[in-house]
Amino acid sequence: MSEAAAVADGLAELPRAVQRRLELWQKPAGGQLRARYRLTRQSSLLYEPLVVQGELVFTAPSRLELRDDEASGAITTIAGDALTIAARDPQLARAGPAPDSPARRWLQGHLLALLGADDVVALRHATRLRIVRGGALELCPTPGHPARQVIRELRLSLDPASGEVTELVLVEASGDVVTLTLSEHRR
């Protein structure tokens, strides 16, 4: 089956409202995305939300870098299956691979698919996909998938005109919520 036929099959079995959103979201393969981000983490372990800002760079097909603005921040790099988090200031800590887990692999694969904006099949892998209140898309690991022990849902909002991802909200099983808001998209 050709790649185009696989994508068409992947869309055909979805509700029409979801199909329309994903058709607008899709971009030509092999692109690059640069955007500003604001990441907010809300947790019962924090007195107040943790807020970080920086620049996101995605290079298709599988390299994503989040570079915090503050010198005390971090550089998070996803390259294929590898994930590293390093302090921006090399004197603070050494970079190292993040621990492997089914939840990390599920989230990492879906972030790459979302920002690549060209592979509906990868986006739907091991995922239940639906539209929720306000027109946002909700991605959840399928029942029985080990990622469900950590990830409850990943909601995303798309720009109604361009289809670009404008916000990702990760709701963890612990109740923690991580919101990544993107702006100033450049492809």
PDB file of C-alpha atoms in Angstrom:
ATOM      1  CA  MET A   1       0.000   0.000   0.000  1.00  0.00           C
ATOM      2  CA  SER A   2       1.383   3.425  -0.920  1.00  0.00           C
ATOM      3  CA  GLU A   3       1.994   6.071   1.755  1.00  0.00           C
ATOM      4  CA  ALA A   4      -0.826   8.250   0.371  1.00  0.00           C
ATOM      5  CA  ALA A   5      -3.240   5.321   0.494  1.00  0.00           C
ATOM      6  CA  ALA A   6      -2.214   4.551   4.092  1.00  0.00           C
ATOM      7  CA  VAL A   7      -2.884   8.173   5.091  1.00  0.00           C
ATOM      8  CA  ALA A   8      -6.252   8.131   3.284  1.00  0.00           C
ATOM      9  CA  ASP A   9      -7.148   4.879   5.075  1.00  0.00           C
ATOM     10  CA  GLY A  10      -6.037   6.399   8.381  1.00  0.00           C
ATOM     11  CA  LEU A  11      -8.364   9.360   7.847  1.00  0.00           C
ATOM     12  CA  ALA A  12     -11.307   7.466   6.339  1.00  0.00           C
ATOM     13  CA  GLU A  13     -12.247   5.636   9.526  1.00  0.00           C
ATOM     14  CA  LEU A  14     -12.308   8.833  11.624  1.00  0.00           C
ATOM     15  CA  PRO A  15     -15.372  11.035  12.171  1.00  0.00           C
ATOM     16  CA  ARG A  16     -15.659  13.764   9.529  1.00  0.00           C
ATOM     17  CA  ALA A  17     -14.986  16.573  12.058  1.00  0.00           C
ATOM     18  CA  VAL A  18     -11.672  14.936  13.015  1.00  0.00           C
ATOM     19  CA  GLN A  19     -10.829  14.359   9.335  1.00  0.00           C
ATOM     20  CA  ARG A  20     -11.298  18.077   8.552  1.00  0.00           C
ATOM     21  CA  ARG A  21      -9.030  19.129  11.420  1.00  0.00           C
ATOM     22  CA  LEU A  22      -6.305  16.686  10.395  1.00  0.00           C
ATOM     23  CA  GLU A  23      -6.511  17.690   6.724  1.00  0.00           C
ATOM     24  CA  LEU A  24      -5.831  21.306   7.730  1.00  0.00           C
ATOM     25  CA  TRP A  25      -3.062  20.178  10.116  1.00  0.00           C
ATOM     26  CA  GLN A  26      -1.148  18.185   7.468  1.00  0.00           C
ATOM     27  CA  LYS A  27       1.877  19.834   5.857  1.00  0.00           C
ATOM     28  CA  PRO A  28       4.286  18.613   3.166  1.00  0.00           C
ATOM     29  CA  ALA A  29       6.769  16.062   4.522  1.00  0.00           C
ATOM     30  CA  GLY A  30      10.309  17.068   5.397  1.00  0.00           C
ATOM     31  CA  GLY A  31       9.659  20.538   6.738  1.00  0.00           C
ATOM     32  CA  GLN A  32      11.140  22.467   9.609  1.00  0.00           C
ATOM     33  CA  LEU A  33       9.280  24.355  12.328  1.00  0.00           C
ATOM     34  CA  ARG A  34      10.523  27.114  14.604  1.00  0.00           C
ATOM     35  CA  ALA A  35       8.272  28.581  17.264  1.00  0.00           C
ATOM     36  CA  ARG A  36       8.325  30.295  20.621  1.00  0.00           C
ATOM     37  CA  TYR A  37       6.985  28.270  23.547  1.00  0.00           C
ATOM     38  CA  ARG A  38       5.692  28.812  27.045  1.00  0.00           C
ATOM     39  CA  LEU A  39       5.659  25.669  29.170  1.00  0.00           C
ATOM     40  CA  THR A  40       3.626  25.618  32.376  1.00  0.00           C
ATOM     41  CA  ARG A  41       3.691  22.696  34.808  1.00  0.00           C
ATOM     42  CA  GLN A  42       1.026  22.479  37.509  1.00  0.00           C
ATOM     43  CA  SER A  43       1.605  19.915  40.224  1.00  0.00           C
ATOM     44  CA  SER A  44       0.477  19.250  43.764  1.00  0.00           C
ATOM     45  CA  LEU A  45       4.193  19.099  44.595  1.00  0.00           C
ATOM     46  CA  LEU A  46       4.706  22.777  43.616  1.00  0.00           C
ATOM     47  CA  TYR A  47       3.491  25.829  45.541  1.00  0.00           C
ATOM     48  CA  GLU A  48       2.877  27.646  42.271  1.00  0.00           C
ATOM     49  CA  PRO A  49       3.046  26.612  38.619  1.00  0.00           C
ATOM     50  CA  LEU A  50       6.504  26.319  37.064  1.00  0.00           C
ATOM     51  CA  VAL A  51       6.699  28.505  33.928  1.00  0.00           C
ATOM     52  CA  VAL A  52       9.485  28.339  31.344  1.00  0.00           C
ATOM     53  CA  GLN A  53       9.791  30.088  27.982  1.00  0.00           C
ATOM     54  CA  GLY A  54      12.048  29.394  25.050  1.00  0.00           C
ATOM     55  CA  GLU A  55      12.420  28.378  21.426  1.00  0.00           C
ATOM     56  CA  LEU A  56      11.254  25.139  19.837  1.00  0.00           C
ATOM     57  CA  VAL A  57      13.022  23.841  16.723  1.00  0.00           C
ATOM     58  CA  PHE A  58      11.663  20.794  14.899  1.00  0.00           C
ATOM     59  CA  THR A  59      13.561  19.335  11.955  1.00  0.00           C
ATOM     60  CA  ALA A  60      11.722  16.572  10.114  1.00  0.00           C
ATOM     61  CA  PRO A  61      11.473  13.722  10.422  1.00  0.00           C
ATOM     62  CA  SER A  62      12.620  13.158  13.989  1.00  0.00           C
ATOM     63  CA  ARG A  63      14.574  15.930  15.724  1.00  0.00           C
ATOM     64  CA  LEU A  64      12.971  18.254  18.256  1.00  0.00           C
ATOM     65  CA  GLU A  65      14.796  20.705  20.490  1.00  0.00           C
ATOM     66  CA  LEU A  66      13.314  22.834  23.271  1.00  0.00           C
ATOM     67  CA  ARG A  67      15.798  25.491  24.373  1.00  0.00           C
ATOM     68  CA  ASP A  68      14.808  27.441  27.500  1.00  0.00           C
ATOM     69  CA  ASP A  69      15.554  31.194  27.413  1.00  0.00           C
ATOM     70  CA  GLU A  70      17.012  31.453  30.917  1.00  0.00           C
ATOM     71  CA  ALA A  71      20.640  30.555  31.510  1.00  0.00           C
ATOM     72  CA  SER A  72      19.532  28.335  34.409  1.00  0.00           C
ATOM     73  CA  GLY A  73      17.137  26.481  32.084  1.00  0.00           C
ATOM     74  CA  ALA A  74      17.565  23.302  30.092  1.00  0.00           C
ATOM     75  CA  ILE A  75      17.920  22.063  26.548  1.00  0.00           C
ATOM     76  CA  THR A  76      15.654  19.098  25.819  1.00  0.00           C
ATOM     77  CA  THR A  77      16.504  17.178  22.659  1.00  0.00           C
ATOM     78  CA  ILE A  78      14.548  14.381  21.038  1.00  0.00           C
ATOM     79  CA  ALA A  79      16.473  12.776  18.196  1.00  0.00           C
ATOM     80  CA  GLY A  80      14.797   9.662  16.862  1.00  0.00           C
ATOM     81  CA  ASP A  81      14.310   7.351  19.848  1.00  0.00           C
ATOM     82  CA  ALA A  82      16.787   9.213  22.077  1.00  0.00           C
ATOM     83  CA  LEU A  83      15.817  11.859  24.631  1.00  0.00           C
ATOM     84  CA  THR A  84      18.381  13.987  26.464  1.00  0.00           C
ATOM     85  CA  ILE A  85      17.937  16.835  28.893  1.00  0.00           C
ATOM     86  CA  ALA A  86      20.937  19.055  29.614  1.00  0.00           C
ATOM     87  CA  ALA A  87      21.432  22.245  31.599  1.00  0.00           C
ATOM     88  CA  ARG A  88      22.050  25.282  29.401  1.00  0.00           C
ATOM     89  CA  ASP A  89      24.978  26.117  31.633  1.00  0.00           C
ATOM     90  CA  PRO A  90      27.434  23.236  31.094  1.00  0.00           C
ATOM     91  CA  GLN A  91      28.880  23.793  34.591  1.00  0.00           C
ATOM     92  CA  LEU A  92      25.554  22.913  36.242  1.00  0.00           C
ATOM     93  CA  ALA A  93      25.140  19.337  35.054  1.00  0.00           C
ATOM     94  CA  ARG A  94      26.066  16.888  32.369  1.00  0.00           C
ATOM     95  CA  ALA A  95      23.613  15.772  29.724  1.00  0.00           C
ATOM     96  CA  GLY A  96      22.342  12.282  29.975  1.00  0.00           C
ATOM     97  CA  PRO A  97      19.677  10.122  28.447  1.00  0.00           C
ATOM     98  CA  ALA A  98      16.271  10.220  30.094  1.00  0.00           C
ATOM     99  CA  PRO A  99      15.008   6.941  31.577  1.00  0.00           C
ATOM    100  CA  ASP A 100      13.175   4.775  29.084  1.00  0.00           C
ATOM    101  CA  SER A 101       9.497   3.939  29.617  1.00  0.00           C
ATOM    102  CA  PRO A 102       6.434   3.119  27.502  1.00  0.00           C
ATOM    103  CA  ALA A 103       4.914   6.511  28.442  1.00  0.00           C
ATOM    104  CA  ARG A 104       8.013   8.398  27.340  1.00  0.00           C
ATOM    105  CA  ARG A 105       8.146   6.501  24.036  1.00  0.00           C
ATOM    106  CA  TRP A 106       4.406   7.075  23.407  1.00  0.00           C
ATOM    107  CA  LEU A 107       4.649  10.804  24.162  1.00  0.00           C
ATOM    108  CA  GLN A 108       7.884  11.247  22.239  1.00  0.00           C
ATOM    109  CA  GLY A 109       6.489   9.518  19.135  1.00  0.00           C
ATOM    110  CA  HIS A 110       3.295  11.560  19.233  1.00  0.00           C
ATOM    111  CA  LEU A 111       5.112  14.874  19.715  1.00  0.00           C
ATOM    112  CA  LEU A 112       7.271  14.134  16.673  1.00  0.00           C
ATOM    113  CA  ALA A 113       4.191  13.131  14.636  1.00  0.00           C
ATOM    114  CA  LEU A 114       2.248  16.228  15.737  1.00  0.00           C
ATOM    115  CA  LEU A 115       5.009  18.687  14.910  1.00  0.00           C
ATOM    116  CA  GLY A 116       5.955  16.880  11.696  1.00  0.00           C
ATOM    117  CA  ALA A 117       2.326  17.377  10.660  1.00  0.00           C
ATOM    118  CA  ASP A 118       2.473  14.890   7.819  1.00  0.00           C
ATOM    119  CA  ASP A 119       1.896  11.362   9.122  1.00  0.00           C
ATOM    120  CA  VAL A 120      -1.631  10.535  10.285  1.00  0.00           C
ATOM    121  CA  VAL A 121      -0.709   6.860  10.659  1.00  0.00           C
ATOM    122  CA  ALA A 122       2.079   7.694  13.180  1.00  0.00           C
ATOM    123  CA  LEU A 123      -0.238  10.091  14.992  1.00  0.00           C
ATOM    124  CA  ARG A 124      -2.884   7.372  15.389  1.00  0.00           C
ATOM    125  CA  HIS A 125      -0.470   4.599  16.476  1.00  0.00           C
ATOM    126  CA  ALA A 126      -1.657   3.109  19.826  1.00  0.00           C
ATOM    127  CA  THR A 127      -3.995   6.081  20.247  1.00  0.00           C
ATOM    128  CA  ARG A 128      -7.666   6.815  20.698  1.00  0.00           C
ATOM    129  CA  LEU A 129      -8.389  10.107  18.918  1.00  0.00           C
ATOM    130  CA  ARG A 130     -11.477  12.286  19.347  1.00  0.00           C
ATOM    131  CA  ILE A 131     -12.674  15.892  19.339  1.00  0.00           C
ATOM    132  CA  VAL A 132     -13.482  17.399  22.732  1.00  0.00           C
ATOM    133  CA  ARG A 133     -15.286  20.542  23.846  1.00  0.00           C
ATOM    134  CA  GLY A 134     -14.019  23.672  22.111  1.00  0.00           C
ATOM    135  CA  GLY A 135     -12.795  21.773  19.044  1.00  0.00           C
ATOM    136  CA  ALA A 136      -9.559  20.502  20.585  1.00  0.00           C
ATOM    137  CA  LEU A 137      -8.293  17.052  19.634  1.00  0.00           C
ATOM    138  CA  GLU A 138      -7.674  14.536  22.398  1.00  0.00           C
ATOM    139  CA  LEU A 139      -5.165  11.731  22.050  1.00  0.00           C
ATOM    140  CA  CYS A 140      -5.135   8.976  24.664  1.00  0.00           C
ATOM    141  CA  PRO A 141      -3.067   5.811  24.804  1.00  0.00           C
ATOM    142  CA  THR A 142      -5.294   2.901  23.835  1.00  0.00           C
ATOM    143  CA  PRO A 143      -6.817   0.788  26.629  1.00  0.00           C
ATOM    144  CA  GLY A 144      -4.273  -1.716  27.871  1.00  0.00           C
ATOM    145  CA  HIS A 145      -1.277   0.292  26.609  1.00  0.00           C
ATOM    146  CA  PRO A 146       1.355   0.624  29.382  1.00  0.00           C
ATOM    147  CA  ALA A 147       1.587   4.408  28.789  1.00  0.00           C
ATOM    148  CA  ARG A 148      -1.880   4.767  30.345  1.00  0.00           C
ATOM    149  CA  GLN A 149      -0.321   4.225  33.763  1.00  0.00           C
ATOM    150  CA  VAL A 150       1.369   7.639  33.401  1.00  0.00           C
ATOM    151  CA  ILE A 151      -0.514   9.541  30.670  1.00  0.00           C
ATOM    152  CA  ARG A 152      -4.228  10.191  30.916  1.00  0.00           C
ATOM    153  CA  GLU A 153      -4.534  12.352  27.776  1.00  0.00           C
ATOM    154  CA  LEU A 154      -2.792  14.731  25.396  1.00  0.00           C
ATOM    155  CA  ARG A 155      -5.078  17.520  24.158  1.00  0.00           C
ATOM    156  CA  LEU A 156      -4.070  19.741  21.305  1.00  0.00           C
ATOM    157  CA  SER A 157      -5.480  22.912  19.866  1.00  0.00           C
ATOM    158  CA  LEU A 158      -4.909  23.751  16.223  1.00  0.00           C
ATOM    159  CA  ASP A 159      -4.956  27.192  14.641  1.00  0.00           C
ATOM    160  CA  PRO A 160      -8.265  27.363  12.712  1.00  0.00           C
ATOM    161  CA  ALA A 161      -6.633  29.080   9.713  1.00  0.00           C
ATOM    162  CA  SER A 162      -3.236  27.372   9.351  1.00  0.00           C
ATOM    163  CA  GLY A 163      -3.730  24.073  11.194  1.00  0.00           C
ATOM    164  CA  GLU A 164      -0.551  24.666  13.230  1.00  0.00           C
ATOM    165  CA  VAL A 165      -0.421  23.227  16.743  1.00  0.00           C
ATOM    166  CA  THR A 166      -0.958  26.166  19.117  1.00  0.00           C
ATOM    167  CA  GLU A 167      -1.288  24.345  22.427  1.00  0.00           C
ATOM    168  CA  LEU A 168      -0.554  20.915  23.867  1.00  0.00           C
ATOM    169  CA  VAL A 169      -1.963  19.953  27.262  1.00  0.00           C
ATOM    170  CA  LEU A 170      -0.583  16.776  28.823  1.00  0.00           C
ATOM    171  CA  VAL A 171      -2.689  15.439  31.687  1.00  0.00           C
ATOM    172  CA  GLU A 172      -0.803  12.851  33.708  1.00  0.00           C
ATOM    173  CA  ALA A 173      -2.424  10.071  35.717  1.00  0.00           C
ATOM    174  CA  SER A 174      -0.992  11.711  38.864  1.00  0.00           C
ATOM    175  CA  GLY A 175      -3.107  14.809  38.168  1.00  0.00           C
ATOM    176  CA  ASP A 176      -0.154  16.954  37.070  1.00  0.00           C
ATOM    177  CA  VAL A 177      -0.824  19.094  33.994  1.00  0.00           C
ATOM    178  CA  VAL A 178       1.847  20.318  31.571  1.00  0.00           C
ATOM    179  CA  THR A 179       0.777  22.953  29.039  1.00  0.00           C
ATOM    180  CA  LEU A 180       2.968  23.867  26.060  1.00  0.00           C
ATOM    181  CA  THR A 181       1.723  26.958  24.237  1.00  0.00           C
ATOM    182  CA  LEU A 182       3.307  27.687  20.843  1.00  0.00           C
ATOM    183  CA  SER A 183       3.398  31.022  19.033  1.00  0.00           C
ATOM    184  CA  GLU A 184       5.273  32.785  16.222  1.00  0.00           C
ATOM    185  CA  HIS A 185       5.329  29.651  14.029  1.00  0.00           C
ATOM    186  CA  ARG A 186       7.801  29.702  11.118  1.00  0.00           C
ATOM    187  CA  ARG A 187       7.938  26.786   8.666  1.00  0.00           C
TER     188      ARG A 187
END
